[in-house]
Coordinates of C-alpha atoms and ligand atoms in Angstrom, one line a residue:
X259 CA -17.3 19.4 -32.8
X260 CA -19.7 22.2 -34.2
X261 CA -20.7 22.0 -37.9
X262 CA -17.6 21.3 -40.0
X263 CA -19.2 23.2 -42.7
X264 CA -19.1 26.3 -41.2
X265 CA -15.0 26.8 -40.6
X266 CA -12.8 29.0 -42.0
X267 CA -10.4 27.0 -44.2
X268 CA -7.8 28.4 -41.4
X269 CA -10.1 26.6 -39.2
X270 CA -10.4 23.6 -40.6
X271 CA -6.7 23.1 -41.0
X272 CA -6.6 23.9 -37.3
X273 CA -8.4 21.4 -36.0
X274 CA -7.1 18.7 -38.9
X275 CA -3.8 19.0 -37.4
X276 CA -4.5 19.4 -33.8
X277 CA -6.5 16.1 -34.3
X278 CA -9.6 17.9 -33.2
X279 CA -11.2 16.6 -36.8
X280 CA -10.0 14.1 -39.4
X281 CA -9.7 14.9 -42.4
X282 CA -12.2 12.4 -43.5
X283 CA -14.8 14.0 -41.0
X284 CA -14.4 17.2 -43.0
X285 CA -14.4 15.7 -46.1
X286 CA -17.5 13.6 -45.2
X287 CA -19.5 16.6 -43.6
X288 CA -18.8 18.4 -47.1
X289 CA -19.7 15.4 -49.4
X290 CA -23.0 14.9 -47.1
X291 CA -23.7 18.5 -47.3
X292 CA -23.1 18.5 -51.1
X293 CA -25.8 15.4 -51.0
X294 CA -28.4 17.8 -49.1
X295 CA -28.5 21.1 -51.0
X296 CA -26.9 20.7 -54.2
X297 CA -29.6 19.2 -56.0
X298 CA -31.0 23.2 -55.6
X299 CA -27.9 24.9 -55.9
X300 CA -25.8 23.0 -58.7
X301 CA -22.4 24.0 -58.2
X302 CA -21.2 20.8 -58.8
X303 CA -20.7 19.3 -62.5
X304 CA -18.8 16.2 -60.8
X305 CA -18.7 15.0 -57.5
X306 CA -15.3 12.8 -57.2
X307 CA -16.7 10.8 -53.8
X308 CA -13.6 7.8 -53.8
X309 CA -10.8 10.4 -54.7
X310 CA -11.7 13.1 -52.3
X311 CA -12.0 10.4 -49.3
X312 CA -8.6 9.0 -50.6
X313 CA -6.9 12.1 -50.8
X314 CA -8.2 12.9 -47.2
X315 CA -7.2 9.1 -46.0
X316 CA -3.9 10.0 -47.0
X317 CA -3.3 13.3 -44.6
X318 CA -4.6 11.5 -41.5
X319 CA -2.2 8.6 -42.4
X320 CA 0.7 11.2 -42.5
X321 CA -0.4 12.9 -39.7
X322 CA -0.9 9.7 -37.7
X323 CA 3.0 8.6 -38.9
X324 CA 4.1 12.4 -37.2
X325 CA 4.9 13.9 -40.7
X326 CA 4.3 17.9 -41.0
X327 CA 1.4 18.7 -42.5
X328 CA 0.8 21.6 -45.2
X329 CA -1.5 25.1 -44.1
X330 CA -4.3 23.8 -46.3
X331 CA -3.8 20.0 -45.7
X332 CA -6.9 18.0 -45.3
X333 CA -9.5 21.0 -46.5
X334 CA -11.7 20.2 -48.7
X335 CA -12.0 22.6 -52.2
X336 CA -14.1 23.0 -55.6
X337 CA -12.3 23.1 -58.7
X338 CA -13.7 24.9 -61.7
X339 CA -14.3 22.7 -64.7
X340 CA -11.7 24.3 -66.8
X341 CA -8.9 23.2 -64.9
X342 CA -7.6 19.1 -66.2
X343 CA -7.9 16.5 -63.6
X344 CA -6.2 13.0 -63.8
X345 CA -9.1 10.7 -64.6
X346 CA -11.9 13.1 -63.5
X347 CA -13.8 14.7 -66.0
X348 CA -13.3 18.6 -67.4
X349 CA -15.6 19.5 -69.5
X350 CA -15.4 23.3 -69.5
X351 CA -18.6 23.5 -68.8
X352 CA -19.4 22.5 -72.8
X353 CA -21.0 19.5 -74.6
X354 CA -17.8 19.6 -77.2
X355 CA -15.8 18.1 -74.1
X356 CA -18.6 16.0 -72.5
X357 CA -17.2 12.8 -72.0
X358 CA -13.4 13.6 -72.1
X359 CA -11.3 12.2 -69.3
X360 CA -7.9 14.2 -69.2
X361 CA -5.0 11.8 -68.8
X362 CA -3.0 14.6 -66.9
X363 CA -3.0 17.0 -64.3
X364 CA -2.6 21.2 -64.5
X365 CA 0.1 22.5 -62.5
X366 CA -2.5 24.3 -60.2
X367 CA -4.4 20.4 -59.7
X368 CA -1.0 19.3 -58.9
X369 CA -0.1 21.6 -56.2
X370 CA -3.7 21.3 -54.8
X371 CA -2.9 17.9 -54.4
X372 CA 0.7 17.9 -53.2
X373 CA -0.5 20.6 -50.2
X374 CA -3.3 18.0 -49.1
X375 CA -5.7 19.7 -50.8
X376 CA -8.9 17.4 -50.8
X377 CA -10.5 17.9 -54.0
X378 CA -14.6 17.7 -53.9
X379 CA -15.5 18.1 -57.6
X380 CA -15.4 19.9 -60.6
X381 CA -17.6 23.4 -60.7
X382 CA -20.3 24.4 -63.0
X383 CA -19.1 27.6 -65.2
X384 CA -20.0 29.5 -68.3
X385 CA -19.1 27.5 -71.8
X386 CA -15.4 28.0 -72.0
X387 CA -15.7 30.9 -69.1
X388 CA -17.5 33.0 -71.7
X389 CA -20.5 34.4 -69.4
X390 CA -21.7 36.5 -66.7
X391 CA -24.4 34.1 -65.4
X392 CA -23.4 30.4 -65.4
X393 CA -26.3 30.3 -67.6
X394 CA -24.0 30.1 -70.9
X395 CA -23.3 26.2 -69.2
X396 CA -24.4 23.3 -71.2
X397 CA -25.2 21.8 -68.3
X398 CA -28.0 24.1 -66.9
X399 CA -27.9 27.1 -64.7
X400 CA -26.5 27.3 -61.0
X401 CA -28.8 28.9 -58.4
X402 CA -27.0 31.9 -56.4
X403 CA -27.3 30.4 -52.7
X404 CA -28.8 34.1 -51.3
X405 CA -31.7 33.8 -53.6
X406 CA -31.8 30.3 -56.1
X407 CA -33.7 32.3 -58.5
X408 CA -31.2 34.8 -58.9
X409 CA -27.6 34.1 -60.8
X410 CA -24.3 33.5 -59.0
X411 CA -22.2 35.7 -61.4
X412 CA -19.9 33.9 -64.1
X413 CA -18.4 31.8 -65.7
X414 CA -17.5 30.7 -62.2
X415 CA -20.6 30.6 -60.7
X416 CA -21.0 27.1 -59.6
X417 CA -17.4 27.9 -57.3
X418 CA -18.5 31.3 -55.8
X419 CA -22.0 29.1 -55.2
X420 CA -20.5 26.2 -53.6
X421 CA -18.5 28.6 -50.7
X422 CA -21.7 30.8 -50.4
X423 CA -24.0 27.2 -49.6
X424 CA -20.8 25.9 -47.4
X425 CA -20.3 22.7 -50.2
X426 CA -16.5 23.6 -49.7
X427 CA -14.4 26.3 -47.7
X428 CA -12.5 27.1 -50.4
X429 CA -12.7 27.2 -54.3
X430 CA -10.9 27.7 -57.6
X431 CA -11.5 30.2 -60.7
X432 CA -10.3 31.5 -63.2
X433 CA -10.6 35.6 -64.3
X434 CA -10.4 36.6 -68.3
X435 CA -12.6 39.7 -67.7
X436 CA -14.4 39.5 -64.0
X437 CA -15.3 35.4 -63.4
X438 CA -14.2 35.8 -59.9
X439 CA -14.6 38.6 -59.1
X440 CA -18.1 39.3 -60.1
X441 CA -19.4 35.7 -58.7
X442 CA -17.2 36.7 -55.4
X443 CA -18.9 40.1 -55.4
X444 CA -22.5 38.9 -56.0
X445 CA -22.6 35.8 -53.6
X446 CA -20.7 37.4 -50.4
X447 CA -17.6 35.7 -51.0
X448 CA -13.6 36.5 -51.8
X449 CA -12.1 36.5 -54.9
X450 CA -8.8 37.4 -56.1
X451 CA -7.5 37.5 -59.8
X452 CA -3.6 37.4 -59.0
X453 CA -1.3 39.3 -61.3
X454 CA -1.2 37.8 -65.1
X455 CA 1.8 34.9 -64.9
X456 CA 1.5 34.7 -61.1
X457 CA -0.6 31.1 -61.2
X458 CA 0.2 28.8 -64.0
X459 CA -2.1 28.3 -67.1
X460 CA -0.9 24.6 -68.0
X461 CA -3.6 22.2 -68.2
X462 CA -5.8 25.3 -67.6
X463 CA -8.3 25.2 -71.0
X464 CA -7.7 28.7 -72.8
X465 CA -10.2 31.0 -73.6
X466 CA -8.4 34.3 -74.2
X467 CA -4.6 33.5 -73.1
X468 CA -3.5 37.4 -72.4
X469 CA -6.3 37.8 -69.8
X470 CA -6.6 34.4 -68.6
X471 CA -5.5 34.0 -65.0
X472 CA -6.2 31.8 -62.1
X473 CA -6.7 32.3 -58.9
X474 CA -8.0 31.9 -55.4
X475 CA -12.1 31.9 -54.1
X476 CA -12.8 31.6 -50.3
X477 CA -15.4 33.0 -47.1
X478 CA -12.4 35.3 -45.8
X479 CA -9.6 37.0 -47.0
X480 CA -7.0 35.2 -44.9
X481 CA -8.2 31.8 -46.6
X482 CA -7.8 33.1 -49.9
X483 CA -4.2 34.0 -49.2
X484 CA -3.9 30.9 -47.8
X485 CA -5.1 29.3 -51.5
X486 CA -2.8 31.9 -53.0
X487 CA 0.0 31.0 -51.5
X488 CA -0.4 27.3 -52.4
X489 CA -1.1 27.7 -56.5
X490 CA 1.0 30.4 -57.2
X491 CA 4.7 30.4 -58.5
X492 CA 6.8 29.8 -61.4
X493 CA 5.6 27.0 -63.4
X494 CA 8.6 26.5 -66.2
X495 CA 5.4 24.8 -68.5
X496 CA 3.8 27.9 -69.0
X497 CA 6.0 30.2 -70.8
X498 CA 4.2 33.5 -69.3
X499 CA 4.4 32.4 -66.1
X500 CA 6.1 35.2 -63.8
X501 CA 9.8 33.9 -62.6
X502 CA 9.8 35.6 -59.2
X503 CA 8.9 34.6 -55.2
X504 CA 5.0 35.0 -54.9
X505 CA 4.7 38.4 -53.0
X506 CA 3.6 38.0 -49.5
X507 CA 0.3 37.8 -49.2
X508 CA -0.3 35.5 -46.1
X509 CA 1.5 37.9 -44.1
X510 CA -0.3 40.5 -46.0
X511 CA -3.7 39.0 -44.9
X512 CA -2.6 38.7 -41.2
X513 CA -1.3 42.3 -41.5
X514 CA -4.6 44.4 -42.2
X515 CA -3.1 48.0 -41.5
X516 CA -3.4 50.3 -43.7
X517 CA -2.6 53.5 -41.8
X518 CA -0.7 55.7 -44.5
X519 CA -1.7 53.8 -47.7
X520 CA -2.7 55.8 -50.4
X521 CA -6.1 54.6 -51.6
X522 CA -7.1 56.0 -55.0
X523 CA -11.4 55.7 -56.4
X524 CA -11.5 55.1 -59.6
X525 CA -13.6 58.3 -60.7
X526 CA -15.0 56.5 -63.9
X527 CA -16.6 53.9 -62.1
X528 CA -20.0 55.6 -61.1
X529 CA -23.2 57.4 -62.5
X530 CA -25.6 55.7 -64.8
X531 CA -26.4 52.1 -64.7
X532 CA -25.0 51.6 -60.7
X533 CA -27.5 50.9 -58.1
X534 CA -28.1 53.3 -55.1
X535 CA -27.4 50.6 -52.6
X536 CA -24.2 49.6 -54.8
X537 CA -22.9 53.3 -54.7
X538 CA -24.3 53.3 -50.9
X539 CA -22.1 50.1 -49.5
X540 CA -19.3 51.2 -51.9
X541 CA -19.0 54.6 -50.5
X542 CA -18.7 53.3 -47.1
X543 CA -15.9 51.1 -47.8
X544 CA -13.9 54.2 -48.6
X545 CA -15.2 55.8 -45.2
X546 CA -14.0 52.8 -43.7
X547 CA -10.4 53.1 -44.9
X548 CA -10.6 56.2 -43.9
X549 CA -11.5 56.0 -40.8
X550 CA -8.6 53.5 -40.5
X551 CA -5.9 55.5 -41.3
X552 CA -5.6 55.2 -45.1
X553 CA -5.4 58.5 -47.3
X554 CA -8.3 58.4 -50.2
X555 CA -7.7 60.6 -52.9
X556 CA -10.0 60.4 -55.9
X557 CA -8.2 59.2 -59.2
X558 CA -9.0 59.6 -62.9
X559 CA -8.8 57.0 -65.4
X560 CA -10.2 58.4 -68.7
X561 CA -9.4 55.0 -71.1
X562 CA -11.1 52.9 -69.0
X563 CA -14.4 53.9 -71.2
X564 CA -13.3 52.1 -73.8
X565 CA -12.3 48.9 -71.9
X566 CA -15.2 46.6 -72.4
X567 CA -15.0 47.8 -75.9
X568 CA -11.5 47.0 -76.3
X569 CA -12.0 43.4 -74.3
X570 CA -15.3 42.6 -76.5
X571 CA -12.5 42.6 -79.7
X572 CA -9.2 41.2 -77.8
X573 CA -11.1 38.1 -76.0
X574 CA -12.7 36.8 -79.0
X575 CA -10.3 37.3 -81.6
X576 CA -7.9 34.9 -79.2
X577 CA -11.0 32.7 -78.3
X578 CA -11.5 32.1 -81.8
X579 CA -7.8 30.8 -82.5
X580 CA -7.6 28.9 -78.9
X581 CA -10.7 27.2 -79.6
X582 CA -10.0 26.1 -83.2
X583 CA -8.2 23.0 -81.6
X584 CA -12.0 21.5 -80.4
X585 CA -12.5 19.6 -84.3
X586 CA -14.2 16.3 -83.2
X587 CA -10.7 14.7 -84.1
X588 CA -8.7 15.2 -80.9
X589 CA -10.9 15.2 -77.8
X590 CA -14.4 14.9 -76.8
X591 CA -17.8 15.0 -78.8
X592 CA -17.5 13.6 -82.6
X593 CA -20.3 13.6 -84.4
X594 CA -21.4 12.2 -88.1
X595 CA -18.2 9.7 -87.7
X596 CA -20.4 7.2 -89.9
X597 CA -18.1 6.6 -92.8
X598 CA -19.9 8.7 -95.1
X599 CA -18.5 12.4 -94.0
X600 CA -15.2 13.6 -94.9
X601 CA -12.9 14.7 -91.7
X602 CA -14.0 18.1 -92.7
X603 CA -17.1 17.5 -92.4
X604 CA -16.8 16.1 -89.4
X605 CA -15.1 18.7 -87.7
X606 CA -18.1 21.0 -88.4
X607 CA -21.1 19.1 -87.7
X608 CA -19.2 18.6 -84.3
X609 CA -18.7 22.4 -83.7
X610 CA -22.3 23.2 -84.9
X611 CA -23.6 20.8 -82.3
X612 CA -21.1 21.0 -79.5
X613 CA -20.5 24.6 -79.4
X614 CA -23.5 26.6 -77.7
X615 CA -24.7 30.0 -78.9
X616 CA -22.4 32.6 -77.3
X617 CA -19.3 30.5 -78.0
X618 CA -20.2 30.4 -81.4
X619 CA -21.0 34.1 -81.4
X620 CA -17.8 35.4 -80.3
X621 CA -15.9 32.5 -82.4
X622 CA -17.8 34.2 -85.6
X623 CA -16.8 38.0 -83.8
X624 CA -12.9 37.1 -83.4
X625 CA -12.2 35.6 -87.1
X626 CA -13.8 38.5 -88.3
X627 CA -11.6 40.8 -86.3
X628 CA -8.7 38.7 -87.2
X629 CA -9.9 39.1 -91.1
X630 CA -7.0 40.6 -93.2
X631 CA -9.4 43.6 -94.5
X632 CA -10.6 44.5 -91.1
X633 CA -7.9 43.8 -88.6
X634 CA -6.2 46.8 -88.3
X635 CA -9.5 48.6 -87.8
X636 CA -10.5 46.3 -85.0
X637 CA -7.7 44.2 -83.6
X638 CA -5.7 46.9 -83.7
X639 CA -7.4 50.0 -82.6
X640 CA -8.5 47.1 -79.6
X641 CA -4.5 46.7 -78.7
X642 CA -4.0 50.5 -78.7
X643 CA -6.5 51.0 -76.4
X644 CA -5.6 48.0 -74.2
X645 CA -2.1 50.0 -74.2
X646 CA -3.8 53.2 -73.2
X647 CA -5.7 51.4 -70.0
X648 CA -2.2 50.1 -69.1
X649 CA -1.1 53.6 -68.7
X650 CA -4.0 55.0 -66.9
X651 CA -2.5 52.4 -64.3
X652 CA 0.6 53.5 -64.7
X653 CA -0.3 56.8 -64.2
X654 CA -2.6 56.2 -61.0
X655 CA -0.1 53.8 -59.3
X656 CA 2.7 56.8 -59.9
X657 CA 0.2 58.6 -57.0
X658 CA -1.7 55.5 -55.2
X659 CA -0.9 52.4 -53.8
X660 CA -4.4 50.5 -54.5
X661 CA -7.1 51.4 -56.4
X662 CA -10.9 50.7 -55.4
X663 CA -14.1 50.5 -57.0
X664 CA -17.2 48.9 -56.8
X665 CA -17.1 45.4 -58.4
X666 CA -19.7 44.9 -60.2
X667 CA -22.4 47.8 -60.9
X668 CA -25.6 45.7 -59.5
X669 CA -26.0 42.8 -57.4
X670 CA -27.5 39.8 -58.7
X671 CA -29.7 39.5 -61.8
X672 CA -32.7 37.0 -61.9
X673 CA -32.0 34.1 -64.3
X674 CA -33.2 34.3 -67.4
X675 CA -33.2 38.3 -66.9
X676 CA -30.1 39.3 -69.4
X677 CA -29.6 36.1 -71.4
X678 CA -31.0 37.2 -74.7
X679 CA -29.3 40.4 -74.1
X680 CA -25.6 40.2 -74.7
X681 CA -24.9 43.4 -74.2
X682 CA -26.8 44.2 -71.0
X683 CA -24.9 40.2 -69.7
X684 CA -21.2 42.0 -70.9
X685 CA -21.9 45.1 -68.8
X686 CA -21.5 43.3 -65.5
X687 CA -18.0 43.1 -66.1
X688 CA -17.5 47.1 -66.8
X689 CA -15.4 47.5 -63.7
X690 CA -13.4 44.4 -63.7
X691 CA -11.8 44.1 -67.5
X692 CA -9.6 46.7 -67.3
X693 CA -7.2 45.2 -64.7
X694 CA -7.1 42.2 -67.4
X695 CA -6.0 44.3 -69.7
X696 CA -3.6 45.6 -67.8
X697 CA -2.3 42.4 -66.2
X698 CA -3.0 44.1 -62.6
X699 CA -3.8 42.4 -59.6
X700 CA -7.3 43.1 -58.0
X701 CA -9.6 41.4 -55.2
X702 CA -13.2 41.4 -54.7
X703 CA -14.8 41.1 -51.5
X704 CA -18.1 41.5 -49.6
X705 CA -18.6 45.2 -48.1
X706 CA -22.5 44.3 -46.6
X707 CA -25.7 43.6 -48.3
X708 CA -27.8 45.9 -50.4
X709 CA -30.4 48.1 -48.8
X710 CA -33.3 47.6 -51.4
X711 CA -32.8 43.7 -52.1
X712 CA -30.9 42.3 -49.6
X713 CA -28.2 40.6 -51.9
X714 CA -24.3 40.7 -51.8
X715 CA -22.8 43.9 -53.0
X716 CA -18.7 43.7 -53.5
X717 CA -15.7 45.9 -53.5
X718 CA -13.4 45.9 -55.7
X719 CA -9.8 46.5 -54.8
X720 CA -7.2 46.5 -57.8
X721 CA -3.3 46.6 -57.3
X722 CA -0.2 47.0 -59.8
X723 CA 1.2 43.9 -60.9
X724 CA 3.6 41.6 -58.5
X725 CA 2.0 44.0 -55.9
X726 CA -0.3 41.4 -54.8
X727 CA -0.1 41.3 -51.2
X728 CA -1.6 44.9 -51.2
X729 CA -4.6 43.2 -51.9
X730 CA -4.6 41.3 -49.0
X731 CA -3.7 43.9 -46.3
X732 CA -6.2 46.4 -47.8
X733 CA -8.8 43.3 -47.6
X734 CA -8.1 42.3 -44.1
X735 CA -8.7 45.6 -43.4
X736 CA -12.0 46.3 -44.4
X737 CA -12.8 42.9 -43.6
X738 CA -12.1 43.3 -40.1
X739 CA -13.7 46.7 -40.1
X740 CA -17.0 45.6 -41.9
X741 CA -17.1 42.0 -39.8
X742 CA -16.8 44.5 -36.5
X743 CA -19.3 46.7 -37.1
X744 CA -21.8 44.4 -38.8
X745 CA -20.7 41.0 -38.6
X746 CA -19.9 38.5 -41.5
X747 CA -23.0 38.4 -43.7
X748 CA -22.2 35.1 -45.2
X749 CA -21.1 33.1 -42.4
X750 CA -23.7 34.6 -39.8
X751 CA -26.7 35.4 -42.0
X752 CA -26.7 32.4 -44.2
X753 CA -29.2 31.6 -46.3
X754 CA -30.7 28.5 -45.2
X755 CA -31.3 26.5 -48.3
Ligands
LIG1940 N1 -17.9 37.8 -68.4 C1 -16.7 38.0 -69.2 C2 -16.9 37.3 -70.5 O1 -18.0 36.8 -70.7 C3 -15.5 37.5 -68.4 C4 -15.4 36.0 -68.4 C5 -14.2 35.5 -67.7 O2 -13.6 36.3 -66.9 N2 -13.9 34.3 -67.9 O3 -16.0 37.2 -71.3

């Protein structure tokens, strides 16, 4: 069989339960590719070798015994670091976990597993999927597979890295303001940040808990519906997740027409600070659709403005009460436990030297929004906003059925480029925050390369909540169109490494 490396997680599960492959072949041809290139790459925090193997032992055994297999049995997947694993190590990408061996699963490990699911590893990320870059990990950057010197978006770089170098068909993330959809966008891949409630957050480690969300990272859009399909659903340990079927998004991805759909651009999203070949590959997504029968209408959204400003308040006032649970007494890194500091003491020589810079900063940046003399002024004004943005969507959805934009506003940075510039790092999430705010569904995925540098440029499509499947069939779409006229990118062009 050709290069296992290079299937489709559709594929893959193809040829698993046809007998073509095993599912230790695939597993195997991942691992050893892993062992080739991710010394340059570093997607991987953790490799789990023995459990991947066993959990890929186990669907040939049930196939052999003539038992049904799952869509996604046997294909192999990377799990960001943020989500608990049963005797694997999550460390959140942060040295204030390092060490820390979970003694249960999430809800979203445990239906990984019960699908077949073979688990590689755990994915490098931003500190507490606080980033832009992957360069806010403790654990040292990972390389964007188009061009290692360039960043793979964040926090979940090292999963949108490990589909772009072929370590794994499929991948995990999780989305507070843009983390997959801005690694999707900048490293060719798919990305989808389902409605908020529509993946469970148990055993998922909170950074902001109202913009937190799951969700799926493949090559195609039919893969990440695939992934979709198998995390999401009501999850009665998470008390905001969604009690309602999963909306249909595998049929949605096999669907792809979009003849009559009312496509609305986001009018905001353009200008200054958007490169040309951004703006260029963007614009002729929307011919695209067009051309394919869809009616595009342009659409204003005036409170998106203030959304990064409003998210830049929201994200770490919450960060700052989630993460008061890390005090060198429960889990992790403890520090000074010589007998000669008090427990208080010990609690904050641990955060000192187990948080990293920005997770301090914002920790410092939410308690002082939360501060009784300034929290109306902040907080507050922040909420009202975030109310405003959910009306814009309102407003739009009264008229469209999707929304697009472009994902992010460049391609990829260099490393090193914006990390002393907190500002200039936050701005590559302008476009993806407000459907956080809003609790909206919305997909990235690849639209062609970049005239002037070659890299991945991404488009954005945003849906209203529980509406996910729109994503899906306005994805196929272009993805079909775009793979028509110029191929697939990723999977033909791949970098070699
Ligand atoms: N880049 C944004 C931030 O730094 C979003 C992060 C995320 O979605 N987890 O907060």
């Amino acid at each position: 069989m050709a290069d296992l490396t290079r299937l489709t997680a559709a594929e893959t599960a193809a040829a698993i339960a046809s007998g073509e492959a095993s599912a230790v072949e695939v597993t195997q041809a991942h691992l050893d590719r892993i062992a080739a290139v991710d010394e340059k790459v570093h997607a991987f925090l953790h490799v789990d070798t023995d459990g991947a193997l066993g959990a890929a032992e186990a669907v040939d055994a049930k196939r052999a015994k003539g038992e049904e297999l799952g869509p996604l049995a046997g294909v192999p997947l990377a799990l960001k670091d943020i989500f608990t694993t049963e005797g694997v190590p999550t460390t959140v990408g942060s040295k204030i976990l390092e060490g820390w061996i979970p003694p249960y699963d999430a809800t979203l490990t445990k239906r990984l597993k019960h699908a077949g699911v073979v688990i590689l590893g755990k994915t490098n990320m931003d500190e507490f999927a606080m980033g832009s870059s992957t360069e806010n990990s403790a654990y040292g950057p990972t390389g964007n597979p188009w061009d290692l010197t360039r960043i793979p978006g964040g926090s979940g770089g090292g999963s949108a890295a490990a589909l772009a170098s072929f370590q794994a068909p499929l991948a995990i993330g999780t989305d507070t303001g843009g983390s997959i959809r801005q690694p999707a966008a900048v490293t060719g891949t798919v990305g989808v940040k389902p409605t908020y409630g529509g993946v469970s957050r148990y055993g998922m480690v909170a950074f902001s808990s109202s913009l937190d969300q799951g969700g799926p990272c493949a090559r195609t859009v039919l893969d990440a519906a695939l992934l979709h399909q198998t995390i999401a659903g009501h999850d009665p340990m998470d008390s905001t997740s969604i009690d309602a079927p999963v909306p249909p998004v595998v049929e949605a991805a096999r669907n792809g027409d979009v003849r009559g759909l009312r496509v609305g651009v986001v009018k905001e999203f353009a200008g200054e600070g958007y490169q040309a070949g951004v703006m260029q590959r963007f614009t002729e997504s929307v011919e695209l659709l067009r051309e394919l029968g869809a009616e595009v209408v342009e659409v204003s959204c005036p409170s998106f403005t203030y959304a990064l400003a409003a998210y830049y308040v929201i994200a770490p006032s919450e960060c700052s009460s989630n993460l008061a649970r890390f005090d060198g007494l429960r889990y992790g890194l403890r520090v000074a436990d010589d007998g000669t500091h008090s427990a208080e003491e010990v609690t904050a020589l641990t955060r000192e030297a187990g948080f990293g810079p920005e997770v301090k900063r914002r920790i410092m940046l939410g308690t002082y929004a939360l501060s009784s003399g300034y929290y109306d002024a902040y907080y507050g004004s922040a909420q009202k906003v975030r109310t405003l943005i959910t009306r814009d969507f309102q407003r739009a959805f009264g008229d469209v059925d999707v929304l697009v934009s472009p994902t992010t506003p460049t391609t990829a940075f260099p490393i090193g480029e914006r990390a002393d510039d907190p500002m200039a790092m936050y701005l590559a999430d302008l476009c993806t925050i407000p459907a956080n705010l809003a609790g909206n569904a919305a997909m990235s995925l690849p639209c062609g390369l970049a005239p002037e540098d070659g890299l991945p440029v991404g488009l954005q499509i945003i849906a209203p909540a529980m509406a996910d499947d729109r994503l899906y069939r306005v994805g196929a779409a272009v993805e079909a169109g775009f793979v028509e006229r110029w191929g697939h990118p990723l999977l033909e062009e791949a970098p070699a490494l």
